[in-house]
Structure formats: C-alpha cells, structure tokens
mmCIF file of C-alpha atoms in Angstrom:
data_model
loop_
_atom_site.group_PDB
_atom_site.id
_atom_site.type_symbol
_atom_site.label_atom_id
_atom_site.label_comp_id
_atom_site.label_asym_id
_atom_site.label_seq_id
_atom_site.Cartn_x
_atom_site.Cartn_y
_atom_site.Cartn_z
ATOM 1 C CA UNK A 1 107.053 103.972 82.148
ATOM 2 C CA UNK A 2 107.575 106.838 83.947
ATOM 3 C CA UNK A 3 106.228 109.072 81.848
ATOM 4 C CA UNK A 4 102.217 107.557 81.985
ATOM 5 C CA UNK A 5 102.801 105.361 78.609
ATOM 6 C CA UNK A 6 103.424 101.961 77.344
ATOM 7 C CA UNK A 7 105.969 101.132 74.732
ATOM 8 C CA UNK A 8 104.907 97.921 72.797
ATOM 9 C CA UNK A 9 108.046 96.567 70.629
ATOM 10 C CA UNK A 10 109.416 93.558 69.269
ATOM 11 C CA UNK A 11 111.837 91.349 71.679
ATOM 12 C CA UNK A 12 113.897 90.558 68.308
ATOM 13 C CA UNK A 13 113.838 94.336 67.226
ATOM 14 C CA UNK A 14 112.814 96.335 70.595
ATOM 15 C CA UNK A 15 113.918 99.877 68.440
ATOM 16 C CA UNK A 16 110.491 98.794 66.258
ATOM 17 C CA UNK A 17 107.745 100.624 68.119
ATOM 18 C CA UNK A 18 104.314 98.535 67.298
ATOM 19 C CA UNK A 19 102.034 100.727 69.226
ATOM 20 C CA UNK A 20 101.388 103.214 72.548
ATOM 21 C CA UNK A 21 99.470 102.264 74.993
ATOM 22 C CA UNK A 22 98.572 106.211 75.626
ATOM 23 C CA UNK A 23 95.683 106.736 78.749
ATOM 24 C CA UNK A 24 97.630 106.869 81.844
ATOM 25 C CA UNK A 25 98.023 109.816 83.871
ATOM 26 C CA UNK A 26 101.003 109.476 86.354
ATOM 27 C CA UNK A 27 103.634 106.670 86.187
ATOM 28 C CA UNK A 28 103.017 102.998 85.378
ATOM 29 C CA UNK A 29 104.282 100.756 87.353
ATOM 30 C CA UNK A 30 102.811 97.453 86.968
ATOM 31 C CA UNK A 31 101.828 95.550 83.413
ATOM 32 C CA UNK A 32 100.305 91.978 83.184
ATOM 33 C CA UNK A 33 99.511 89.924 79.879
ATOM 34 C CA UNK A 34 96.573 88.121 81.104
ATOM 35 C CA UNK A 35 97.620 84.684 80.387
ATOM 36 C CA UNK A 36 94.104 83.062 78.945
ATOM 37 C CA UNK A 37 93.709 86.047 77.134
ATOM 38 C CA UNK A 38 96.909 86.502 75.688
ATOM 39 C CA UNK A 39 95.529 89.315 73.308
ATOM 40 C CA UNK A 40 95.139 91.742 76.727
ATOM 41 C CA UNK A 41 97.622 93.686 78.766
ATOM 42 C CA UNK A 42 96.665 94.838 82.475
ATOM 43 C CA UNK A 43 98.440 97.855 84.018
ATOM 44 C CA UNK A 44 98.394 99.753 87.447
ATOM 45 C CA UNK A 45 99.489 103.393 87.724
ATOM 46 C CA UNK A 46 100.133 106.278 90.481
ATOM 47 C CA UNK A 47 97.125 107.640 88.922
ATOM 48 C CA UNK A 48 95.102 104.916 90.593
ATOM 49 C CA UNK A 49 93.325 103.363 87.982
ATOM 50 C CA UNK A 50 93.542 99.927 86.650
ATOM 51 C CA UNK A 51 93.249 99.326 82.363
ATOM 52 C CA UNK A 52 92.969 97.161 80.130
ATOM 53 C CA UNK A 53 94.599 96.962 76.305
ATOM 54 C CA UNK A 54 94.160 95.789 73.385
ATOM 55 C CA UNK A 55 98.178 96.216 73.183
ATOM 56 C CA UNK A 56 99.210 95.342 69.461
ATOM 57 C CA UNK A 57 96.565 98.012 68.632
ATOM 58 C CA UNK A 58 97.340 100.529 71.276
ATOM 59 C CA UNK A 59 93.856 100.293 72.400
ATOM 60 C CA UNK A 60 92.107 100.890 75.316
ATOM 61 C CA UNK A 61 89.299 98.719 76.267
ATOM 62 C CA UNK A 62 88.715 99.241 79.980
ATOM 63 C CA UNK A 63 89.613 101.979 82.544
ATOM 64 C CA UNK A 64 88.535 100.920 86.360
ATOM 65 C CA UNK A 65 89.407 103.976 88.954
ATOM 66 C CA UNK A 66 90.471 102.218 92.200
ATOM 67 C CA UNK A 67 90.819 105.632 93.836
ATOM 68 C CA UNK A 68 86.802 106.087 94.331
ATOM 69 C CA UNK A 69 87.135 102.820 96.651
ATOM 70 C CA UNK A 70 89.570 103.860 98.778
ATOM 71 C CA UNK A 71 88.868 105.306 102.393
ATOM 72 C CA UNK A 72 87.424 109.389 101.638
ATOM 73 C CA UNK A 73 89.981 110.678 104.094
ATOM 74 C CA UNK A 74 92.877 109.230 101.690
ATOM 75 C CA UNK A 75 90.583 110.443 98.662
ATOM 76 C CA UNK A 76 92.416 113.738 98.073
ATOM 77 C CA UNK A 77 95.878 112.333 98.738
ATOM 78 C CA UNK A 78 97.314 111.777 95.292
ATOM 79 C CA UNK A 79 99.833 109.130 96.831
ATOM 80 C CA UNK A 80 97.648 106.706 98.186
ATOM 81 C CA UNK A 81 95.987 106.337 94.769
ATOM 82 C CA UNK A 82 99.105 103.970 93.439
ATOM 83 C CA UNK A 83 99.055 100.067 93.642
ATOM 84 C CA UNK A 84 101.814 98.276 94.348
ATOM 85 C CA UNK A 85 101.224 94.966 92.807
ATOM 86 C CA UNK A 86 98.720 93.350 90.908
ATOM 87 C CA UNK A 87 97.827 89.955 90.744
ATOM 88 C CA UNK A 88 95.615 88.212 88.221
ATOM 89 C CA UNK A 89 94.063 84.557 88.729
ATOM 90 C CA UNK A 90 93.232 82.694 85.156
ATOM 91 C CA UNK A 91 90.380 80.290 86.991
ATOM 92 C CA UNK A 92 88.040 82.819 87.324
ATOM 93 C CA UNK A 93 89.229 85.658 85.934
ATOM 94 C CA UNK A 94 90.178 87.258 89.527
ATOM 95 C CA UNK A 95 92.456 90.520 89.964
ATOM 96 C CA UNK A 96 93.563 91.378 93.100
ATOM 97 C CA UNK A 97 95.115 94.533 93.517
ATOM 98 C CA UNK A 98 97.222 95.778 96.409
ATOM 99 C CA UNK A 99 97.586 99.506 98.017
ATOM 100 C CA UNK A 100 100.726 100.817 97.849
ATOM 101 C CA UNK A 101 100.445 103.670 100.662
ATOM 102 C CA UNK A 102 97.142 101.977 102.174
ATOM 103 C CA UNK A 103 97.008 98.331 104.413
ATOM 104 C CA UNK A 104 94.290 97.494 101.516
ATOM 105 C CA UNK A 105 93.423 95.316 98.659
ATOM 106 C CA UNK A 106 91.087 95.502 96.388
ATOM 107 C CA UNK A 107 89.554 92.470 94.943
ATOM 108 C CA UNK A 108 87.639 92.979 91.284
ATOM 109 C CA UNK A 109 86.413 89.991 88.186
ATOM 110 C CA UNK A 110 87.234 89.908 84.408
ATOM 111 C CA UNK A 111 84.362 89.664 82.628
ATOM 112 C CA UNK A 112 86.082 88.413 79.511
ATOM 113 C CA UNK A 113 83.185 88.908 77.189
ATOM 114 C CA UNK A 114 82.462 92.740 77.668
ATOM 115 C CA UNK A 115 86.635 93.393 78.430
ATOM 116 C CA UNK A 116 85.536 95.605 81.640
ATOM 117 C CA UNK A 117 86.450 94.930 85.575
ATOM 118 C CA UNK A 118 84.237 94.400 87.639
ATOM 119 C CA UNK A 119 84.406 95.549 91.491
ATOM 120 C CA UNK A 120 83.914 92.757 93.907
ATOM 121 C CA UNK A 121 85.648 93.413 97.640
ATOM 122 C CA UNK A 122 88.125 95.049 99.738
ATOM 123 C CA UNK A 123 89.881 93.504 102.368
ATOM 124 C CA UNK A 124 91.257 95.359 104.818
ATOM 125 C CA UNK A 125 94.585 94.607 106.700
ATOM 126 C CA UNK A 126 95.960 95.722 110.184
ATOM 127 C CA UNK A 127 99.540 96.315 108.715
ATOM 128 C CA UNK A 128 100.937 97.364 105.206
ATOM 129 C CA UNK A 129 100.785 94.506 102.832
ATOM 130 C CA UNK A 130 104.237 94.007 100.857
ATOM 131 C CA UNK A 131 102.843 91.617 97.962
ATOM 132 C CA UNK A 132 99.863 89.358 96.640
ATOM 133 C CA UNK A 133 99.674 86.174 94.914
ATOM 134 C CA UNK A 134 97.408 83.723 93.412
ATOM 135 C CA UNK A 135 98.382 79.844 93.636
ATOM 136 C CA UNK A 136 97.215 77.391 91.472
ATOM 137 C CA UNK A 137 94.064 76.340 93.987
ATOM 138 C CA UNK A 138 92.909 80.099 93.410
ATOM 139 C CA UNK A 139 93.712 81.228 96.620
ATOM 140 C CA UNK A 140 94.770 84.794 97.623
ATOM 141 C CA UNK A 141 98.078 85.048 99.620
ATOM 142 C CA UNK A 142 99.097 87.808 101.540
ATOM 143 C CA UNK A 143 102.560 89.535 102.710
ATOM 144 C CA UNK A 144 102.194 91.751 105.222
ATOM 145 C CA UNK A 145 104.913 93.575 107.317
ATOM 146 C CA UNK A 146 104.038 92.418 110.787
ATOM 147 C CA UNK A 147 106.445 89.358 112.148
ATOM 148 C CA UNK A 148 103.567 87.846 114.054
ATOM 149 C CA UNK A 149 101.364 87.635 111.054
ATOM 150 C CA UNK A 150 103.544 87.494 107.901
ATOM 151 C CA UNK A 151 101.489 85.645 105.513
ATOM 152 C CA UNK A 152 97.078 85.643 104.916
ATOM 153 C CA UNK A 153 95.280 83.616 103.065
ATOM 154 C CA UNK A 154 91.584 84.278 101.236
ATOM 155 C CA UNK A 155 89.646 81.734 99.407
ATOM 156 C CA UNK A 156 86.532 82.568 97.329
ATOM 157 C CA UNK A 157 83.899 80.768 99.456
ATOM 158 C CA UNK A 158 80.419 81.409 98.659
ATOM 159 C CA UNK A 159 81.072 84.016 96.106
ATOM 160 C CA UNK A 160 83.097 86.190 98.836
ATOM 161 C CA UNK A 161 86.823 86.011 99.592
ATOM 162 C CA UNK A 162 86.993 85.229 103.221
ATOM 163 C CA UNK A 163 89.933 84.545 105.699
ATOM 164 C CA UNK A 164 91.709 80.817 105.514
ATOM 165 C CA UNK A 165 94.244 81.453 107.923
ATOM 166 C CA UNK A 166 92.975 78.063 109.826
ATOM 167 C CA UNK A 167 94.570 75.940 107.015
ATOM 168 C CA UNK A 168 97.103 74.100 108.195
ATOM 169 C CA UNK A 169 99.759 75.411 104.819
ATOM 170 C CA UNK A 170 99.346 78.414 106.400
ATOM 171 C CA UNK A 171 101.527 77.996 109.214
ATOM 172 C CA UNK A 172 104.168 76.342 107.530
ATOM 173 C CA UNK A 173 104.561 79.453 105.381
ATOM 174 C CA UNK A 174 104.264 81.873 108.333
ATOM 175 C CA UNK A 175 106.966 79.861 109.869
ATOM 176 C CA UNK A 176 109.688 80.314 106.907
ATOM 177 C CA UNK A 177 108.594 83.645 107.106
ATOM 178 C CA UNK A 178 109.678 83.596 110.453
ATOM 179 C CA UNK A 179 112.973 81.961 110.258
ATOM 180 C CA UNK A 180 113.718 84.491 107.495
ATOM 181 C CA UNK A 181 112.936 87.404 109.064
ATOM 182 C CA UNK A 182 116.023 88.687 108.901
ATOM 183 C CA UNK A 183 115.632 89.368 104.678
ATOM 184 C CA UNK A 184 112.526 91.140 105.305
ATOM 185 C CA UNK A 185 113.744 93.322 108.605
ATOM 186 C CA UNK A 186 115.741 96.558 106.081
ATOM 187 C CA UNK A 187 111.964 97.208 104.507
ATOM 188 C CA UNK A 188 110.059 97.466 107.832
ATOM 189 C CA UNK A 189 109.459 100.710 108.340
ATOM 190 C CA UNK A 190 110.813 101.987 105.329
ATOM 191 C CA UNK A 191 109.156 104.564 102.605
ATOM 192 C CA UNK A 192 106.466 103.071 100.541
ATOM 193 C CA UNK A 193 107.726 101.693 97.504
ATOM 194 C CA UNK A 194 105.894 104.337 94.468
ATOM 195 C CA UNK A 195 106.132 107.696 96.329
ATOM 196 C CA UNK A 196 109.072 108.810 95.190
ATOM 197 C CA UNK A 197 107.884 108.168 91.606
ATOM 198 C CA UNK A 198 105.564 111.320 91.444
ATOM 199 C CA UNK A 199 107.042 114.018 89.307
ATOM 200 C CA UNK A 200 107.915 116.497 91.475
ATOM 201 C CA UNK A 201 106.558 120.036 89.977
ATOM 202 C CA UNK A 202 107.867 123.513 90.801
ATOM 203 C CA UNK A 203 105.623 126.662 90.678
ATOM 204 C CA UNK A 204 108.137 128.575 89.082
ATOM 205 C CA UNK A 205 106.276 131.801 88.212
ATOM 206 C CA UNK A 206 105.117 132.107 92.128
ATOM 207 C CA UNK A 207 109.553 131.887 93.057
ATOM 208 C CA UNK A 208 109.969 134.279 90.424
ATOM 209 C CA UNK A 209 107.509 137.143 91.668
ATOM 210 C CA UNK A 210 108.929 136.494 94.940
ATOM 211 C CA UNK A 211 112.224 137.217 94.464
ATOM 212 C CA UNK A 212 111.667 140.332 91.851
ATOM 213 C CA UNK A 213 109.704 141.821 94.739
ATOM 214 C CA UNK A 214 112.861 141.005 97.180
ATOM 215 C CA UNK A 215 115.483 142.704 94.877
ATOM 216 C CA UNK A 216 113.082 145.728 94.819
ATOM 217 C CA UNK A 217 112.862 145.699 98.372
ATOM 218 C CA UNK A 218 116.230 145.976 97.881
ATOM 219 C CA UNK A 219 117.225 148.307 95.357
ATOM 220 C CA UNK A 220 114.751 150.999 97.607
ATOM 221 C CA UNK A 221 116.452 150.307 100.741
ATOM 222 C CA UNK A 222 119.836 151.536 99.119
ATOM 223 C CA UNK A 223 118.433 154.131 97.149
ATOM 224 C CA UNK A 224 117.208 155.793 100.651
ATOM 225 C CA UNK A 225 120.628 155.044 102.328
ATOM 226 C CA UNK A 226 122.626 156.953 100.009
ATOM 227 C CA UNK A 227 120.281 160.086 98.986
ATOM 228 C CA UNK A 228 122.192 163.049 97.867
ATOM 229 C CA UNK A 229 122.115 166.415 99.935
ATOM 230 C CA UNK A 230 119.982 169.149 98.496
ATOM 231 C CA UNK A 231 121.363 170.953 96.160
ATOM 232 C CA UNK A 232 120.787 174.446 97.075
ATOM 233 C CA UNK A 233 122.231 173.761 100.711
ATOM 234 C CA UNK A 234 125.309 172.897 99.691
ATOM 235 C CA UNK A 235 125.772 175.927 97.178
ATOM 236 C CA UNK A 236 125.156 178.563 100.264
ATOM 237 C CA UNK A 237 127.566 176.286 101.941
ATOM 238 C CA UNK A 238 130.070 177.208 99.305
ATOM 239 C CA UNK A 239 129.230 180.618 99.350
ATOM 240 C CA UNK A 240 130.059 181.011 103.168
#
C-alpha cells in the first residue's frame, strides 16, 4: 500500500478488515507468504527495510534495514533504499532481495526458530538487475538489462552464493533472452520502477513567506510611485 500499511482481509469478505500490518515507513511494494511457514508474511518497502509478520495478528516479528548495506555514497539517497523484488527459497530458508535504483542484491537466511533475517551476501552486478528468482534446485537467477548478459546464475556452494554462469542451462536461457529481445528493449533505459512512488512533499510555509514578502515588495513600490505633493506647496500655488 501506498500509504506504508498492510490491509489483511478475507478473499470471501475483503470489506472485513482482520488486522494492520502497521511498521512501514514509505510505500510497500512487495509482500510474500512464506510458503513453509504459511503463518508469516514478508514485505519490502521504499523505506528500505525488509519485515516480517505475524499477519492474522498484525504483528511484527522482524525488521531487517537493507539500507545500512548498501554502498555509503547511496546511504543518504532516500531512493536507492527501495527493493524491487524479493524472492524467497523454501529449501533453506533463502531471501534474496533485489535493488531497485542500485545493480545490487542482497542475499540474507530465515532462521525460522527465532523469526529474524539474517544477513549473508551481496552480489554485485555490472548492469541494473530487472528481477530474481529461485528454481526448484535452489539456485539464484538473475535478469539484468544488458543484451550480452541477460540472465546470472548463483548457487550456494560452500556456504557462499557464487557465480554458475558455466552451466550449460545457462545459455539456453540467455539465448531466449536473446531472441526476445525485442519485449525487453521499451524498459532499457527507462526510470527505475519505485521512484515515482515517493510522496512528493511541498514546504508550503517556506512558498508562503516568499510570496507575502513579494506582494510587499510590491505594495511599496506603488506606494512610492504615486506619493502625493506636499500639501503646503500646492496651497501657495493656489494662492498665486
């Protein structure tokens, strides 16, 4: 929602509000009910945090800021705090969660038991990355927006995610990427997908001063274009 909450209702009665999801600061644009843990909803937000719910309660049992791991020169950039997508793997409880304004993703572990996220990895790409997925081998694949390298792949190999690209399903997928280029060619280039869902704020006060003090400006200029002759000159005037 764009206004930083979640709305839990009924699918046979959606106007039957079971509970808020209340924690988020800025919009929230991705939510995920983890599928082995069917009690717990996942959401991303342009506030740059990742949380976890308890939903049919409304409560919050995790909050993971993402925006402390990205790069400090995009640290006091509001924009590049939002993710784009999220991805969550049920064999081994792995999130993956893509940059929206960044070529970055940020890799982090359920731990079930305690209902927190735990930071594992970033893995930096050379272009912006358009979305993530797990498959049902658990490994990570990657849509970038570069023609020559479409698609990566990462596979958790001795408890790191590290580059597969050398498999040989990799190149058939990088080659239907290719021959489809043409569905992909409007977004290269283009704005990244969450910035325009910032509420835009106005200093309204600042405006206001500013134009009181340009109608006085005003009002002062006239005043000393039209001042009235003295008085007692024009009486001896008269009298001549």
């Amino acid at each position: 929602d764009r206004d930083e909450k979640i709305r839990i209702t009924f699918c046979n009665a959606p106007h039957i509000i079971q509970s808020f999801c209340l924690g988020h600061t800025e919009f929230v644009n991705r939510i995920l009910v983890l599928s082995n843990y069917p009690t717990l909803l996942m959401s991303s937000s342009g506030d740059g945090t990742l949380r976890l719910w308890e939903y049919e309660s409304g409560k919050e049992a995790s909050c993971f800021n993402l925006g402390s791991y990205n790069e400090p020169e995009s640290a006091g950039n509001k924009k590049h705090l939002a993710l784009s997508a999220v991805a969550y793997c049920e064999n081994g409880n792995y999130v993956a969660a893509l940059c929206d304004c960044l070529p970055l993703v940020h890799l982090l572990q359920l731990d079930a038991e305690c209902r927190t996220l735990v930071y594992k990895q970033k893995i930096f790409l050379e272009h912006r990355g358009w979305d993530i997925a797990f498959d049902k081998l658990s490994r990570l694949w990657i849509l970038q927006e570069d023609k020559d390298t479409p698609v990566m792949l990462y596979r958790i190999m001795d408890g790191t995610w590290q580059n597969a690209n050398k498999e040989s399903r990799v190149n058939e997928m990088v080659d239907l990427v290719r021959d489809n280029w043409d569905m992909f060619q409007e977004s290269v280039g283009t704005e990244n997908c969450c910035s325009n869902l910032y509420k835009v704020t106005f200093d309204n006060m600042s405006t206001y001063l500013q134009k009181k003090e340009e109608r006085t400006t005003q009002k002062q200029s006239k005043r000393k274009g039209h001042q009235p002759h003295d008085s007692k000159g024009a009486k001896m005037n008269k009298l001549e």
